[in-house]
Tab-separated table of C-alpha atoms in Angstrom:
chain	number	residue	atom	x	y	z
A	1	UNK	CA	78.125	133.058	126.283
A	2	UNK	CA	80.562	130.369	127.467
A	3	UNK	CA	77.722	127.897	128.036
A	4	UNK	CA	76.372	128.547	124.520
A	5	UNK	CA	79.546	127.362	122.715
A	6	UNK	CA	79.418	123.725	123.969
A	7	UNK	CA	75.672	123.641	123.311
A	8	UNK	CA	76.217	124.753	119.684
A	9	UNK	CA	79.001	122.212	119.276
A	10	UNK	CA	76.802	119.405	120.611
A	11	UNK	CA	73.835	120.462	118.491
A	12	UNK	CA	76.081	120.371	115.395
A	13	UNK	CA	77.161	116.824	116.299
A	14	UNK	CA	73.539	115.826	116.845
A	15	UNK	CA	72.430	117.231	113.487
A	16	UNK	CA	75.410	115.577	111.776
A	17	UNK	CA	74.564	112.195	113.307
A	18	UNK	CA	70.897	112.562	112.383
A	19	UNK	CA	71.885	113.376	108.784
A	20	UNK	CA	73.976	110.174	108.649
A	21	UNK	CA	70.959	108.155	109.845
A	22	UNK	CA	68.752	109.840	107.244
A	23	UNK	CA	71.263	109.097	104.483
A	24	UNK	CA	71.377	105.420	105.548
A	25	UNK	CA	67.570	105.246	105.483
A	26	UNK	CA	67.551	106.617	101.929
A	27	UNK	CA	70.250	104.173	100.797
A	28	UNK	CA	68.382	101.225	102.351
A	29	UNK	CA	65.115	102.295	100.701
A	30	UNK	CA	66.766	102.577	97.286
A	31	UNK	CA	68.465	99.181	97.605
A	32	UNK	CA	65.259	97.471	98.760
A	33	UNK	CA	63.433	98.951	95.761
A	34	UNK	CA	65.945	97.208	93.487
A	35	UNK	CA	65.273	93.846	95.177
A	36	UNK	CA	68.306	93.658	97.473
A	37	UNK	CA	67.574	92.245	100.945
A	38	UNK	CA	69.391	93.951	103.796
A	39	UNK	CA	68.994	94.337	107.520
A	40	UNK	CA	68.027	97.758	108.802
A	41	UNK	CA	71.088	97.735	111.071
A	42	UNK	CA	73.589	97.196	108.246
A	43	UNK	CA	75.617	100.218	107.097
A	44	UNK	CA	76.450	101.152	103.514
A	45	UNK	CA	79.112	103.879	103.522
A	46	UNK	CA	80.938	105.710	100.759
A	47	UNK	CA	80.517	104.851	97.105
A	48	UNK	CA	79.240	101.297	96.823
A	49	UNK	CA	78.232	99.628	93.572
A	50	UNK	CA	75.572	96.901	93.539
A	51	UNK	CA	74.982	94.763	90.461
A	52	UNK	CA	72.088	92.291	90.321
A	53	UNK	CA	69.244	91.608	92.720
A	54	UNK	CA	70.313	88.382	94.427
A	55	UNK	CA	72.105	90.067	97.330
A	56	UNK	CA	71.360	89.431	101.020
A	57	UNK	CA	73.121	91.469	103.709
A	58	UNK	CA	72.923	90.490	107.393
A	59	UNK	CA	72.563	92.637	110.483
A	60	UNK	CA	75.273	94.996	111.752
A	61	UNK	CA	77.325	94.506	108.598
A	62	UNK	CA	79.576	97.367	107.468
A	63	UNK	CA	80.188	97.850	103.728
A	64	UNK	CA	82.388	100.756	102.649
A	65	UNK	CA	83.363	101.735	99.083
A	66	UNK	CA	82.810	98.226	97.688
A	67	UNK	CA	81.610	96.664	94.446
A	68	UNK	CA	79.189	93.752	94.929
A	69	UNK	CA	78.003	91.564	92.047
A	70	UNK	CA	74.831	89.701	92.980
A	71	UNK	CA	73.893	88.262	89.586
A	72	UNK	CA	75.006	84.782	90.646
A	73	UNK	CA	73.832	85.136	94.248
A	74	UNK	CA	75.603	86.823	97.150
A	75	UNK	CA	74.965	86.166	100.852
A	76	UNK	CA	76.732	88.302	103.436
A	77	UNK	CA	76.283	87.279	107.072
A	78	UNK	CA	76.014	89.254	110.304
A	79	UNK	CA	78.782	91.471	111.709
A	80	UNK	CA	80.793	91.312	108.472
A	81	UNK	CA	83.154	94.130	107.492
A	82	UNK	CA	83.909	94.842	103.808
A	83	UNK	CA	86.240	97.741	102.996
A	84	UNK	CA	86.905	98.577	99.336
A	85	UNK	CA	86.175	94.979	98.396
A	86	UNK	CA	85.205	93.572	95.000
A	87	UNK	CA	82.981	90.485	94.917
A	88	UNK	CA	82.334	88.826	91.559
A	89	UNK	CA	79.655	86.158	91.036
A	90	UNK	CA	79.913	85.746	87.272
A	91	UNK	CA	82.650	85.089	84.751
A	92	UNK	CA	83.046	83.871	81.191
A	93	UNK	CA	83.605	80.203	80.404
A	94	UNK	CA	86.977	80.270	78.655
A	95	UNK	CA	86.367	76.830	77.119
A	96	UNK	CA	83.125	77.904	75.447
A	97	UNK	CA	83.335	78.984	71.803
A	98	UNK	CA	81.036	81.929	72.588
A	99	UNK	CA	82.442	82.692	76.066
A	100	UNK	CA	79.184	81.915	77.866
A	101	UNK	CA	78.593	83.632	81.180
A	102	UNK	CA	78.882	81.253	84.135
A	103	UNK	CA	77.501	82.180	87.556
A	104	UNK	CA	78.657	81.033	90.997
A	105	UNK	CA	77.212	82.236	94.285
A	106	UNK	CA	79.466	83.751	96.936
A	107	UNK	CA	78.773	83.210	100.640
A	108	UNK	CA	80.462	85.277	103.332
A	109	UNK	CA	79.642	83.950	106.783
A	110	UNK	CA	79.296	85.857	110.073
A	111	UNK	CA	82.219	87.835	111.531
A	112	UNK	CA	84.345	87.725	108.375
A	113	UNK	CA	86.534	90.738	107.529
A	114	UNK	CA	87.662	91.624	103.999
A	115	UNK	CA	90.232	94.399	103.870
A	116	UNK	CA	91.134	97.007	101.257
A	117	UNK	CA	91.240	95.990	97.589
A	118	UNK	CA	90.533	92.326	98.291
A	119	UNK	CA	88.705	90.407	95.566
A	120	UNK	CA	86.465	87.351	95.811
A	121	UNK	CA	85.842	85.260	92.681
A	122	UNK	CA	82.630	83.304	91.828
A	123	UNK	CA	81.619	80.196	93.778
A	124	UNK	CA	83.626	80.997	96.921
A	125	UNK	CA	82.639	80.511	100.578
A	126	UNK	CA	84.398	82.614	103.191
A	127	UNK	CA	83.674	80.876	106.478
A	128	UNK	CA	82.883	82.288	109.907
A	129	UNK	CA	85.496	84.640	111.345
A	130	UNK	CA	87.870	84.477	108.370
A	131	UNK	CA	90.059	87.453	107.445
A	132	UNK	CA	91.035	88.353	103.895
A	133	UNK	CA	94.095	90.619	103.862
A	134	UNK	CA	94.474	93.714	101.721
A	135	UNK	CA	94.885	93.081	97.969
A	136	UNK	CA	94.255	89.345	98.337
A	137	UNK	CA	92.490	87.518	95.490
A	138	UNK	CA	90.358	84.682	96.866
A	139	UNK	CA	90.177	81.794	94.377
A	140	UNK	CA	89.327	78.936	96.813
A	141	UNK	CA	87.069	78.550	99.845
A	142	UNK	CA	88.444	80.039	103.069
A	143	UNK	CA	88.057	77.884	106.219
A	144	UNK	CA	86.684	79.189	109.485
A	145	UNK	CA	88.982	81.578	111.415
A	146	UNK	CA	91.655	81.491	108.692
A	147	UNK	CA	93.705	84.531	107.686
A	148	UNK	CA	94.454	84.578	103.951
A	149	UNK	CA	96.712	86.866	101.916
A	150	UNK	CA	98.299	87.067	98.483
A	151	UNK	CA	97.365	86.439	94.872
A	152	UNK	CA	96.047	83.788	94.853
A	153	UNK	CA	95.114	83.961	98.528
A	154	UNK	CA	96.821	81.401	100.747
A	155	UNK	CA	96.377	80.697	104.456
A	156	UNK	CA	99.004	82.558	106.484
A	157	UNK	CA	97.542	81.903	109.939
A	158	UNK	CA	94.439	81.480	112.068
A	159	UNK	CA	92.582	83.873	114.371
A	160	UNK	CA	92.335	82.999	118.045
A	161	UNK	CA	89.027	84.829	118.533
A	162	UNK	CA	86.404	86.737	116.579
A	163	UNK	CA	85.249	90.318	117.039
A	164	UNK	CA	82.053	89.561	118.982
A	165	UNK	CA	82.628	92.519	121.334
A	166	UNK	CA	83.139	95.022	118.506
A	167	UNK	CA	80.144	97.264	117.864
A	168	UNK	CA	80.068	97.609	114.063
A	169	UNK	CA	77.590	100.484	114.296
A	170	UNK	CA	80.037	102.363	116.513
A	171	UNK	CA	82.835	101.602	114.039
A	172	UNK	CA	80.700	103.155	111.296
A	173	UNK	CA	79.861	106.170	113.492
A	174	UNK	CA	76.238	105.152	114.163
A	175	UNK	CA	76.131	103.865	117.740
A	176	UNK	CA	72.711	104.513	119.358
A	177	UNK	CA	74.382	105.222	122.711
A	178	UNK	CA	76.264	108.095	121.067
A	179	UNK	CA	72.982	109.634	119.904
A	180	UNK	CA	71.508	109.324	123.400
A	181	UNK	CA	74.597	110.961	124.919
A	182	UNK	CA	74.433	113.869	122.470
A	183	UNK	CA	70.730	114.436	123.118
A	184	UNK	CA	71.315	114.524	126.891
A	185	UNK	CA	74.191	117.014	126.503
A	186	UNK	CA	72.170	119.154	124.123
A	187	UNK	CA	69.103	119.420	126.353
A	188	UNK	CA	70.936	119.769	129.687
């Protein structure tokens, strides 16, 4: 009986992890059907809203509870982390008598991190390794390795290194090594 309890616990973890993988596969299929291009290793978690078809998402990118507007074009690089982020690629021309819609593509390069409630406006480039602090509103391009905060976002410092050793899939709870470990414990 004592040996059965850990086995049941591990089998529950295995089934839970497999359900997360299945959910990701369904999300990826649905997004690809709408015309969005994303890597199979990217993770879409929580309630995300996608608007438009011109969205490209790189490998090992983590997007959680975010709103992404791709009508003007949106490119998200590899190993990017977006948490409760809003990205806007269109706005109204305030000088137009009919408030025409103006589009501007947003590019987020590899290893960038955008924290809770940050907002990126149309036509912005967030360069490699940049960090956007919580509640920041990005109105200008962000240089490589810069840390920006505030409304409007201003540079408050620079990173000394990027998160190349961080496993984004592990951060999202999807590390393949974890699945292998659970299978070994379950069968042995």
